[in-house]
Structure formats: structure tokens, C-alpha cells
mmCIF file of C-alpha atoms and ligand atoms in Angstrom:
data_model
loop_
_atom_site.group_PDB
_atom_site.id
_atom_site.type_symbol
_atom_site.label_atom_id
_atom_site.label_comp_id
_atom_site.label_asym_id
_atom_site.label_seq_id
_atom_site.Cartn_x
_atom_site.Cartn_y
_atom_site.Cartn_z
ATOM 1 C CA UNK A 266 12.715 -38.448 -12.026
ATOM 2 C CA UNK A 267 12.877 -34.733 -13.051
ATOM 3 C CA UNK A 268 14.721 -32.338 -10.182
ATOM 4 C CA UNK A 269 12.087 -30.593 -7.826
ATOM 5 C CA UNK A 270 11.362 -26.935 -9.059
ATOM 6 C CA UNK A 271 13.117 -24.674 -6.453
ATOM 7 C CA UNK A 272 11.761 -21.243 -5.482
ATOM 8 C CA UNK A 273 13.676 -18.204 -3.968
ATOM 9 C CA UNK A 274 12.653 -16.052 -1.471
ATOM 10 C CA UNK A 275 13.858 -12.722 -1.376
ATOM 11 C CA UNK A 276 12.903 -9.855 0.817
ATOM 12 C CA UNK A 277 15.161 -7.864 4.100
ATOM 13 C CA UNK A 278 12.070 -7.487 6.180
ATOM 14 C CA UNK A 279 9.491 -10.576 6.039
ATOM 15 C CA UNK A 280 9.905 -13.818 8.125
ATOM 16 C CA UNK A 281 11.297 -16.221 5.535
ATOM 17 C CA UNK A 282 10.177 -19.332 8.225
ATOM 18 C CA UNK A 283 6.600 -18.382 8.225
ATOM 19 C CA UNK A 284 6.629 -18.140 4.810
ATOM 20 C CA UNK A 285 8.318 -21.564 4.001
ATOM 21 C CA UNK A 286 6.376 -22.550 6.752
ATOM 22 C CA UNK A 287 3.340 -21.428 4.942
ATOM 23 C CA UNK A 288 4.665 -22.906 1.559
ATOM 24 C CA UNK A 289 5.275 -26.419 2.871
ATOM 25 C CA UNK A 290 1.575 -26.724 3.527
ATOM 26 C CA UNK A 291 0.507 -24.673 0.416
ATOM 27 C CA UNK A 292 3.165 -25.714 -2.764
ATOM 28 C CA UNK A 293 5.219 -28.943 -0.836
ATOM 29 C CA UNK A 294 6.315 -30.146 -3.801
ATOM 30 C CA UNK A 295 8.383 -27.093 -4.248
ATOM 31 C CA UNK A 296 11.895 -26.398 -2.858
ATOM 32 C CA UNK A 297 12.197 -23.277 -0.761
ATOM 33 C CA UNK A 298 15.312 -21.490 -0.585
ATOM 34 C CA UNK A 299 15.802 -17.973 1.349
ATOM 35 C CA UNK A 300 18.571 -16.253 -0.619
ATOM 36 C CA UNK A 301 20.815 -14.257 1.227
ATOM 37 C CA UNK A 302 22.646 -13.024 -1.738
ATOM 38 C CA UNK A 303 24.121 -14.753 -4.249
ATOM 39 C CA UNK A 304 21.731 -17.695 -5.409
ATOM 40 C CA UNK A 305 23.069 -20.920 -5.723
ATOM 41 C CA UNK A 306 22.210 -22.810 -9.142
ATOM 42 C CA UNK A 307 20.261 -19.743 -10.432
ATOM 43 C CA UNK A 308 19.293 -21.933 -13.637
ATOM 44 C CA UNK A 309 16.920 -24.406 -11.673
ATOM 45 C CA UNK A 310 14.984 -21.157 -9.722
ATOM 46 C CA UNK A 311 11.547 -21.819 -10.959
ATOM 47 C CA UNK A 312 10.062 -18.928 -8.806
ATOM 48 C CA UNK A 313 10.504 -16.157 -7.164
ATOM 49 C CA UNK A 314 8.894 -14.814 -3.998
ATOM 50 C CA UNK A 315 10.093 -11.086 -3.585
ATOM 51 C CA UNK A 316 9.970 -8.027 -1.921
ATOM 52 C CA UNK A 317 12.513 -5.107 -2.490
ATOM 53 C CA UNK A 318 14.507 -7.881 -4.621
ATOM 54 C CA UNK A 319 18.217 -6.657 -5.250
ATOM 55 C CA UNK A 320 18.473 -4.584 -8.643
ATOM 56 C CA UNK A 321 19.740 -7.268 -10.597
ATOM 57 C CA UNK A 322 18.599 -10.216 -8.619
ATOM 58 C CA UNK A 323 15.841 -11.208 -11.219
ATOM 59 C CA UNK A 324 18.226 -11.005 -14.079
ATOM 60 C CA UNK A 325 20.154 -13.322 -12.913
ATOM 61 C CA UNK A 326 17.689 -16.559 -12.730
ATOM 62 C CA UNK A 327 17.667 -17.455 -16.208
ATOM 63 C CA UNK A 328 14.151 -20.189 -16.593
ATOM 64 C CA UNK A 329 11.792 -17.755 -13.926
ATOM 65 C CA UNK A 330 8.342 -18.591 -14.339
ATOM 66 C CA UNK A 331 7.006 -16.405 -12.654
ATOM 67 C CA UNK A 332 7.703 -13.730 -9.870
ATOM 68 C CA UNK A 333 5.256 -13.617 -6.879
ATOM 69 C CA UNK A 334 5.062 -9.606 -5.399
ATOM 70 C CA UNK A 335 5.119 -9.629 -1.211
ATOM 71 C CA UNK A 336 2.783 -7.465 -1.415
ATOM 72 C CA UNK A 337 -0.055 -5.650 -2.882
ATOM 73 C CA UNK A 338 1.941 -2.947 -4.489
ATOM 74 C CA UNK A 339 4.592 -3.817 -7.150
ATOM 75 C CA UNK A 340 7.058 -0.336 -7.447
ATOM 76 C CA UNK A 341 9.625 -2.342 -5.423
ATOM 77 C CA UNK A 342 9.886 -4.774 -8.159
ATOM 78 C CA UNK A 343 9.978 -2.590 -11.658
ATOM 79 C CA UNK A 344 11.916 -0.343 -9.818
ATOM 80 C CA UNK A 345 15.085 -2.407 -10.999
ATOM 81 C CA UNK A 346 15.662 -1.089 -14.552
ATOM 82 C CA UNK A 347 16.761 -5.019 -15.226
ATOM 83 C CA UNK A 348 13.668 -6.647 -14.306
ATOM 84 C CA UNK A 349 13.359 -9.207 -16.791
ATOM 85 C CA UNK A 350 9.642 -8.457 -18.568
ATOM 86 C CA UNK A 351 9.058 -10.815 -20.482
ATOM 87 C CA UNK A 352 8.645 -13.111 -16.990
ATOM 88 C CA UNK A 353 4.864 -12.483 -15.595
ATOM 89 C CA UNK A 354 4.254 -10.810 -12.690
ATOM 90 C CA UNK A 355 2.210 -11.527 -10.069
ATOM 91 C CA UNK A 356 0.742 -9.326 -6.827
ATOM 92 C CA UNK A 357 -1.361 -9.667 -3.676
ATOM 93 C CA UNK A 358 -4.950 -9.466 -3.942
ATOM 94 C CA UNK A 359 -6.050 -11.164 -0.642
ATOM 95 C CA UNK A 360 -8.649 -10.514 1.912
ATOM 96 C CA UNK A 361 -6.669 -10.276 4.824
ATOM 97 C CA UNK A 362 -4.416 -7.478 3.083
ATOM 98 C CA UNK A 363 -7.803 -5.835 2.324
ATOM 99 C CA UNK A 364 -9.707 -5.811 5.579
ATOM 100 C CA UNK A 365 -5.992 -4.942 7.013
ATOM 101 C CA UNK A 366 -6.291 -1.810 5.107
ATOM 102 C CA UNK A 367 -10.096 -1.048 5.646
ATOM 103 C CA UNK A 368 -8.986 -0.801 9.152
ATOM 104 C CA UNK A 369 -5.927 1.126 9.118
ATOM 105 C CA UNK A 370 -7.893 3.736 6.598
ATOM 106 C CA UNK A 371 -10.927 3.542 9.251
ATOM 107 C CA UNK A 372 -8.962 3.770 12.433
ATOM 108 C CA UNK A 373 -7.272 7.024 10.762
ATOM 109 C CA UNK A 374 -10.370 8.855 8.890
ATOM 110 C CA UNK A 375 -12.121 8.583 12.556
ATOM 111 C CA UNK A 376 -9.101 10.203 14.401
ATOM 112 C CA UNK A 377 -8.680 12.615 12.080
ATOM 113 C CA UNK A 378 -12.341 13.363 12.422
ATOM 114 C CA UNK A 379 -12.498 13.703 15.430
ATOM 115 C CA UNK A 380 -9.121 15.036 15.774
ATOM 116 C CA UNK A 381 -7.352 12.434 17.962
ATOM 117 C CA UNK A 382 -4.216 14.486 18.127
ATOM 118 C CA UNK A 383 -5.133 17.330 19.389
ATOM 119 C CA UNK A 384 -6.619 15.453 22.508
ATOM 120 C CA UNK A 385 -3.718 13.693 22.947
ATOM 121 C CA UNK A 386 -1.791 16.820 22.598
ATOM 122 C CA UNK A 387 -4.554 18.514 25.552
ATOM 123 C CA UNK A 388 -4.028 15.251 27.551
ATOM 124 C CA UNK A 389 0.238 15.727 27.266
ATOM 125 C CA UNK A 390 -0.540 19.150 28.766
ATOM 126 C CA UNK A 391 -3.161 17.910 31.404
ATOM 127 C CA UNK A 392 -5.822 20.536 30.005
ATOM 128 C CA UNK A 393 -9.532 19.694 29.933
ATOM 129 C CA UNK A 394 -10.649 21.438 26.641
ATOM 130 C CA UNK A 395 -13.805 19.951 25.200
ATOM 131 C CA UNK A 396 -14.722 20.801 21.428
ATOM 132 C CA UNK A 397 -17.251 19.220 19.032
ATOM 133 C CA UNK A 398 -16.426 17.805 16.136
ATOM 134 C CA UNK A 399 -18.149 18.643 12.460
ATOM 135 C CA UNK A 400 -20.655 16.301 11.653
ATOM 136 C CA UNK A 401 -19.720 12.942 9.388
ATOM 137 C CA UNK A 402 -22.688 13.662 6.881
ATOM 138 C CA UNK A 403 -20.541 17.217 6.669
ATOM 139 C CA UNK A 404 -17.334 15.663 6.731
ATOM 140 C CA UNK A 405 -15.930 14.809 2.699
ATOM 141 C CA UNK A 406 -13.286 12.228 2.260
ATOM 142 C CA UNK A 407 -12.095 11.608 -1.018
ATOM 143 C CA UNK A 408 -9.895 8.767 -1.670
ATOM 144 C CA UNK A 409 -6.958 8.412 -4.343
ATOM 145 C CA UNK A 410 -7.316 5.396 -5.752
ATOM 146 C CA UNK A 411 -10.655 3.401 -6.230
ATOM 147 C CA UNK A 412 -9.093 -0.067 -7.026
ATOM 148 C CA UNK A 413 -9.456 -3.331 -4.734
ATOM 149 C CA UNK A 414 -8.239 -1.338 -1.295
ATOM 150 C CA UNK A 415 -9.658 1.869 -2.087
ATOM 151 C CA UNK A 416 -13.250 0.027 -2.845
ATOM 152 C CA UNK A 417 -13.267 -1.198 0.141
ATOM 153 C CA UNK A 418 -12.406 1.269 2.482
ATOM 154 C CA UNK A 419 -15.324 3.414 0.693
ATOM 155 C CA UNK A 420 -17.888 0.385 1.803
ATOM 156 C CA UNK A 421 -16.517 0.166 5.103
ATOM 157 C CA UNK A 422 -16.538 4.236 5.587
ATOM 158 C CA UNK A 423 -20.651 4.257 4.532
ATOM 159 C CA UNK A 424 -21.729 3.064 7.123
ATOM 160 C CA UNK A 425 -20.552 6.412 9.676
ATOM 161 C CA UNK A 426 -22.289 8.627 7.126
ATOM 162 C CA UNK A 427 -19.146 10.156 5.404
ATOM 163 C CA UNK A 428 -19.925 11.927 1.942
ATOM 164 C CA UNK A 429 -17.576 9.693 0.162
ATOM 165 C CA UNK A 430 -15.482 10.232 -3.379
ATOM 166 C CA UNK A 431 -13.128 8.482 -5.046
ATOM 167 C CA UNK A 432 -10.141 9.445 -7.590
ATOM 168 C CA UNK A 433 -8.966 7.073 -10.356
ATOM 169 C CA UNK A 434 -8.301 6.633 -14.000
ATOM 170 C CA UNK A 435 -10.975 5.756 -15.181
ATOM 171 C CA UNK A 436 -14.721 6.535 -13.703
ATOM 172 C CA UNK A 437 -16.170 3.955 -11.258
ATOM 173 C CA UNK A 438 -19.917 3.026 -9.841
ATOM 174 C CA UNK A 439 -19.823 2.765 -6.562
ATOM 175 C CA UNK A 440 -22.842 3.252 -4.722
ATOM 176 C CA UNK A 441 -22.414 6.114 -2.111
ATOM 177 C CA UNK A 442 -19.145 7.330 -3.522
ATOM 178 C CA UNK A 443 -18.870 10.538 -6.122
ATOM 179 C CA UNK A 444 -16.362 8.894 -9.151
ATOM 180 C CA UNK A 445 -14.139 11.716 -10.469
ATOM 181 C CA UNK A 446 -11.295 10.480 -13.170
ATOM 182 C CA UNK A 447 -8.435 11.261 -14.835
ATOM 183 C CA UNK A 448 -5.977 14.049 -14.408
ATOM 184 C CA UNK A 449 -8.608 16.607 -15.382
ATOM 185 C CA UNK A 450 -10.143 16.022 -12.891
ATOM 186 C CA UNK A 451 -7.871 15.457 -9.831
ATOM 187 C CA UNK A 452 -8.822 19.381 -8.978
ATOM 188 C CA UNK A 453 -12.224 18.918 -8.410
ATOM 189 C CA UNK A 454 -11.980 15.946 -6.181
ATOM 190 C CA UNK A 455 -9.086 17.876 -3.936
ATOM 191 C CA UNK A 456 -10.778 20.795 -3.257
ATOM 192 C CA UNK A 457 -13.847 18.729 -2.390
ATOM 193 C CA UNK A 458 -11.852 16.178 0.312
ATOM 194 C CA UNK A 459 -11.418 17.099 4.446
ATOM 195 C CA UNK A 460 -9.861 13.705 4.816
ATOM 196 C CA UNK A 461 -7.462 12.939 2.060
ATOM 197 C CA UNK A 462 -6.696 8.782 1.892
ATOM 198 C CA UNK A 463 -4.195 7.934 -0.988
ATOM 199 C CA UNK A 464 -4.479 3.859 -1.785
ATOM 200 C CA UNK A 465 -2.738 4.852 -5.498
ATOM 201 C CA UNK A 466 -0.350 2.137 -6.819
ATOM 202 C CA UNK A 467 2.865 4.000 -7.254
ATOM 203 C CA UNK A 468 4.100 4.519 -10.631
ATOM 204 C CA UNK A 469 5.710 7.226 -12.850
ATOM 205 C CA UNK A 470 2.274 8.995 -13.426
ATOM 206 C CA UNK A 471 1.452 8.779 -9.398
ATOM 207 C CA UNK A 472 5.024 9.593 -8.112
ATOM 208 C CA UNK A 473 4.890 13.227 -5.660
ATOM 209 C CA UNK A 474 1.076 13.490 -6.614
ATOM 210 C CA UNK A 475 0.975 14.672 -2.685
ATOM 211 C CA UNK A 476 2.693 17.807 -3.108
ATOM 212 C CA UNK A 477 2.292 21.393 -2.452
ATOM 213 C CA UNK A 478 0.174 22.385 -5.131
ATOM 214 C CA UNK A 479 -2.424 19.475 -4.575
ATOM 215 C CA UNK A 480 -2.652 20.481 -0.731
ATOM 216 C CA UNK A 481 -3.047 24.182 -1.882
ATOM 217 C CA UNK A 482 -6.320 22.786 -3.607
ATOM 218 C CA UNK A 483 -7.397 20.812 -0.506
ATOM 219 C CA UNK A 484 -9.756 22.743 1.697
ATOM 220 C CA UNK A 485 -7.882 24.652 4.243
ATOM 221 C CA UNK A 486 -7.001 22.303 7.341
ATOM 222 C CA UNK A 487 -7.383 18.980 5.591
ATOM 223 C CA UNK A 488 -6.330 15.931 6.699
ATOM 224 C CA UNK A 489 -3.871 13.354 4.552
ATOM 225 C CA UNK A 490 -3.810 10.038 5.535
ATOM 226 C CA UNK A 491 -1.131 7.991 3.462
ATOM 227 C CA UNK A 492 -0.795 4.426 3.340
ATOM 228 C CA UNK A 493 0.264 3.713 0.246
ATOM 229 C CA UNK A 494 3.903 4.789 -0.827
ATOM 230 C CA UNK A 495 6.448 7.650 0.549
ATOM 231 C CA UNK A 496 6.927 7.779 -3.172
ATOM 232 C CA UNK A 497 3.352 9.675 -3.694
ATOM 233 C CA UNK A 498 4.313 12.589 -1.103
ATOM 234 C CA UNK A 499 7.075 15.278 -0.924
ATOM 235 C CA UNK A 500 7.777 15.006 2.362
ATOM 236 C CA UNK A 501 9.171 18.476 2.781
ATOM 237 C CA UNK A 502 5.889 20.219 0.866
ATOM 238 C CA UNK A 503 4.025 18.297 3.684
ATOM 239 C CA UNK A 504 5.691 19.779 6.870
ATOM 240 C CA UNK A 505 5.608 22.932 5.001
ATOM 241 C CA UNK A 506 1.773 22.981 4.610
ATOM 242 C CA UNK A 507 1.366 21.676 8.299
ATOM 243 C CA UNK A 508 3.352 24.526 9.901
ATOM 244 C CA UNK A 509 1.322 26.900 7.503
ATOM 245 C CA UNK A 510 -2.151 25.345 8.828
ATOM 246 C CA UNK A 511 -2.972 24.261 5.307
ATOM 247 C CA UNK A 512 -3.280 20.717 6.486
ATOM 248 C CA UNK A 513 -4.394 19.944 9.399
ATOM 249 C CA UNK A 514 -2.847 16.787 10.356
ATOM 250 C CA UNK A 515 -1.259 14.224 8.515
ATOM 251 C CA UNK A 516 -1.531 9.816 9.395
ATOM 252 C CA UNK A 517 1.221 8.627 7.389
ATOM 253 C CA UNK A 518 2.801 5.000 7.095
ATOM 254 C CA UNK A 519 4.495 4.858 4.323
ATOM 255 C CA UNK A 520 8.366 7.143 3.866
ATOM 256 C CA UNK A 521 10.379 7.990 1.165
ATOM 257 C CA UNK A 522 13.394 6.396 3.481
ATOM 258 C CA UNK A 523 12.340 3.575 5.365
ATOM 259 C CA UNK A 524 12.596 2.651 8.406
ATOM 260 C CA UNK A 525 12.011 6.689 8.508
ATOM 261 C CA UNK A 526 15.394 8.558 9.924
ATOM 262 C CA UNK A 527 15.690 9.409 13.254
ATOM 263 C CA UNK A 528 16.368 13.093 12.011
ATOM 264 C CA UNK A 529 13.242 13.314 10.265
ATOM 265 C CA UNK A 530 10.965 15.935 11.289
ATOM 266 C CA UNK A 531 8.194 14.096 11.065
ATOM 267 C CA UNK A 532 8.528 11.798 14.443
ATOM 268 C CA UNK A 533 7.924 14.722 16.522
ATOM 269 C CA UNK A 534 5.684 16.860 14.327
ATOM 270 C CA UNK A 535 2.496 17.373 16.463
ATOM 271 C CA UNK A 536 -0.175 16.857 13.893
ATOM 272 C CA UNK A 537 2.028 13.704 12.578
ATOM 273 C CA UNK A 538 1.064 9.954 13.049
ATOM 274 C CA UNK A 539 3.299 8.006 12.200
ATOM 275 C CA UNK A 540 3.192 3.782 12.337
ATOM 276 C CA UNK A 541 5.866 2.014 10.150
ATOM 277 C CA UNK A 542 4.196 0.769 6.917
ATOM 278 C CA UNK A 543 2.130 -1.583 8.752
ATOM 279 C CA UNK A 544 -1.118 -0.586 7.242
ATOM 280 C CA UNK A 545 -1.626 -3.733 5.722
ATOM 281 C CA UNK A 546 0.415 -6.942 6.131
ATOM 282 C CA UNK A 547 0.843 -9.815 3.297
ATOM 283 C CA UNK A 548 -0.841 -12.660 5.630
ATOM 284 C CA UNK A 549 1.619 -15.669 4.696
ATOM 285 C CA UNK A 550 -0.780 -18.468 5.021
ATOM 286 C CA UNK A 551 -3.367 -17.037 2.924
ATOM 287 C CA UNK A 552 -1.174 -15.426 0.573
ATOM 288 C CA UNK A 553 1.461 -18.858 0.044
ATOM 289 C CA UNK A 554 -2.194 -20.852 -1.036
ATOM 290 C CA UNK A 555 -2.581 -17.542 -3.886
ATOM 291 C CA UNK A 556 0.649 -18.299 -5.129
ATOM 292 C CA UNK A 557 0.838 -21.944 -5.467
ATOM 293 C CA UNK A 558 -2.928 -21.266 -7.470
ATOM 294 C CA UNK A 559 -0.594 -18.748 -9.483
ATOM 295 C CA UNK A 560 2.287 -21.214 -10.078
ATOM 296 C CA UNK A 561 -0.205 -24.028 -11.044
ATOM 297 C CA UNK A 562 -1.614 -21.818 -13.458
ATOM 298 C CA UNK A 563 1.520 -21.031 -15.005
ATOM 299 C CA UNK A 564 2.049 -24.418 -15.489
ATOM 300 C CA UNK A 565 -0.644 -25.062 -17.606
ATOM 301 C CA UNK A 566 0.323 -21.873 -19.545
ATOM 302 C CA UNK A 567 -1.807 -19.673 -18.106
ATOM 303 C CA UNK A 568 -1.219 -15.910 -16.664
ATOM 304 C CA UNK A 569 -0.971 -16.501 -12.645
ATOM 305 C CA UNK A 570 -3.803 -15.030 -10.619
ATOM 306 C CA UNK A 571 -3.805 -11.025 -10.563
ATOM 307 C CA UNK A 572 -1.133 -10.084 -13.260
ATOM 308 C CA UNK A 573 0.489 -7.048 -13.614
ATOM 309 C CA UNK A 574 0.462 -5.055 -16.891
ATOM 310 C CA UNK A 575 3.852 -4.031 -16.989
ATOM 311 C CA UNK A 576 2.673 -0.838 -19.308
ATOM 312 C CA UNK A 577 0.507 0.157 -16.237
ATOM 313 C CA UNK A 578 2.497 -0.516 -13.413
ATOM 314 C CA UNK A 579 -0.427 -2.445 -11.426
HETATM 315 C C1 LIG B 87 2.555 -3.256 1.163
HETATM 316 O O1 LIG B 87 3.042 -2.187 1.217
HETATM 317 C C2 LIG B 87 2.002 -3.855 -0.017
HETATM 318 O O2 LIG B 87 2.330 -3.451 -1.153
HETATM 319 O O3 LIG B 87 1.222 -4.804 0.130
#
């Protein structure tokens, strides 16, 4: 009888016993072991289930299949200068992630419109200050990065009326949201967005887009909502345009450090929201039956479900 095929899952910050809960219903024919370092019998890993993976820690399983991203963003894998490339990669597409991210960006474009913070900042003081906010059909949000998320936080946007636009590499029709594409033409869309989202996929051509000069061509008190990577924003550009009024207020999840240091300014920064990159969880159950689709694929020499082009980075 041949040996069961064994697959590793790495990560410091997801549940590993939902997720081999989750697997033992979705791939139980599969072995799951939680490294917590060194793996044992590397050779018989089949796959590998990984987020933030060790630099290294791919290397070192000789017959991968396949390796199966955590999450919808795969930086935290191709970070490691050894990944091994020639093994395919796979990462989330999944409705729960989605409508988890539709809700984060919706929750966060309405406070910003209607400037949440400063109430809660009237309410710390006990003052009763009413003020109107601009209309949504006069309100522009422009978001960076018109793939799966970015779609469809546009369609769930529409609906309150927003004058929508969208930022990616290569033009997109969308109903109801203005395409621009292309470095050329990253300008444009800033000057033209209130409410900044950035959904981009972080990758050598994406890395500290959010930085001073893109704020300077934001209209003057924009918002930036962030909930894709801490790798997109200079952190320090962004206080620095806050305390100069040049953006208005700021939603951010995501950190160049994280969890985000206690001595960072931006805990306590009154325009600042901060949540800790829970924009959009991997859901395990739904996720675990994406895989095992992925790692029956592979078997019968296919690419697994949503493969990453290595050259792109997404
Ligand atoms: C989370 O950050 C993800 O990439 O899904």
C-alpha cells in the first residue's frame, strides 16, 4: 500500500486545529502535520499549507507539489529568496475572504465619509458639534487595485451613490467605476480620489506606492484606507501628511511591523484607525475544500485552482 501523502502546516498566527479540523473533512486521506520547526521526514511532505513560512522552510521539502497561500495575498511567501519556483503556487480566492473585505472597505469608506473620528473625538470631549457631511454622489473614491477584492468592494460601494474609480494594470469595465491604468496614469486617479482604498497585491512594482508624493497628489484632506499590506505605505510620510492636514484621516490594518509596536505613533494618532490585519480572514472550512480541489488537480497534472505567476507576483 503506498504511504499516505503528508501535508505541513506552517504559519505563527492561524489555528492549526481548525484547520486540520477543516482538512479532515475536506482532504482525509491526507496526513496533517503542524510543523513547529524542523520537519520531520521532509522527503514524504506532499503539501504545504503556509503563511509567513520560515525563509528556507520550502527549500527544504524536497517532492512539494504544491504550496497552498493562507491567504489571499502571496508577498509572505516569495519573500524568501529560496522559495523553490519551479513548485506551483497556489492563493485564496474565496467568497468569505471577499465579502470579509467588501465589509471592512464599506464599514471604513462610510466612516471616513462621514467622518467617524472626529465624532468620536467630540464625544471624548463631551461637545455637541453637529456638521454635515459632503454628499456621496460628491464624494470620489478611487480604489488601488481592481482585481477580485477591489471588484467587489466597487459593486458593493454603488449602491450609496459614490463616484467610483479604480487603479490597475491594465484597464477594466466595470460598470459605475472610471478604469484608469498603468503607471501613467496613477496621477490622474490620485488627484481625483477623497477616499483612497488600496486592495494592491504587494510586489516590487507596488512596494511604498503610499508615500508622500502620491498623498501630495490626493486632494487636500483625503482619506486612506489600507487593507492590503504595511509594505504599500511609508508609514512615516503618512503621519507626516496627517499632522500637515494633507490627509485627513487614515483606516489602516495592515503595518510594516506586525503586531504594530507599542511605540508607534500611530495607536494614538487622532485621525488613525487602527484594527490588526483583520480585514479579511482565510475562512478554514471553505478555504481547506479550495485546496483539496487544488491538490486533486495537481494530481492529475494540472495547475491547482488560482495560480500564481511567479513573474507577476499575484
Ligand atoms: C490576508 O492578509 C490575505 O492575504 O488574505
Amino acid at each position: 500500500m503506498a504511504a499516505p501523502e503528508r501535508l505541513v502546516f506552517i504559519s505563527p498566527s492561524d489555528p492549526p486545529g481548525d484547520w486540520e479540523a477543516a482538512f479532515r473533512t475536506a482532504a482525509p486521506e491526507v496526513e496533517f502535520v503542524v510543523s513547529r520547526g524542523e520537519v520531520e521526514r521532509p522527503e514524504t511532505i506532499d503539501w504545504a499549507v503556509v503563511w509567513k513560512p520560515p525563509a528556507g522552510a520550502l527549500a527544504r521539502l524536497p517532492n512539494l507539489r504544491c504550496v497552498l497561500s493562507l491567504g489571499a495575498g502571496v508577498d509572505h511567501i516569495l519573500l524568501d529568496p529560496g522559495y523553490p519556483r519551479d513548485v506551483p503556487l497556489s492563493r485564496v480566492v474565496d467568497p468569505y475572504l471577499t465579502a470579509g473585505m467588501s465589509e471592512y472597505v464599506v464599514l471604513h469608506v462610510l466612516a471616513h465619509h462621514r467622518d467617524l473620528p472626529h465624532s468620536l473625538g467630540h464625544q471624548a470631549a463631551g461637545r455637541w458639534k453637529p456638521f454635515a457631511a459632503p454628499r456621496a454622489d460628491e464624494t470620489r473614491v478611487g480604489i488601488l487595485g481592481l482585481g477580485e477584492l477591489g471588484l467587489d468592494a466597487a459593486r458593493k460601494l454603488r449602491p450609496f451613490g459614490y463616484r467610483l474609480a479604480g487603479w490597475s494594470l491594465g484597464r477594466k469595465a466595470e460598470p459605475g467605476v472610471e478604469s484608469f491604468a498603468g503607471a501613467g496614469e496613477l496621477g490622474a486617479f490620485l488627484a481625483r480620489s477623497d477616499i483612497l482604498v488600496c486592495l494592491l497585491p504587494l510586489t516590487p512594482a507596488t512596494r511604498g506606492i503610499l508615500n508622500s508624493a502620491a498623498f501630495d497628489r490626493l486632494p487636500r484632506g483625503a482619506r486612506l484606507i489600507n487593507a492590503a499590506r504595511g509594505g504599500h505605505l511609508i508609514e512615516s510620510d503618512l503621519v507626516a501628511a496627517l499632522d500637515e492636514g494633507q490627509i485627513g484621516g487614515a483606516t489602516l490594518d495592515v503595518f510594516q511591523s506586525e503586531p504594530l509596536p507599542a511605540t508607534s505613533p500611530l495607536w494614538t494618532h487622532p485621525k488613525v484607525i487602527v484594527t490588526p490585519h483583520i480585514a479579511a480572514i482565510t475562512d478554514p472550512r471553505s478555504t481547506a475544500q479550495q485546496m483539496a480541489e487544488s491538490m486533486a488537480r495537481v494530481r492529475r497534472g494540472e495547475a491547482p485552482l488560482n495560480p500564481v505567476d511567479l513573474t507577476k507576483g499575484y
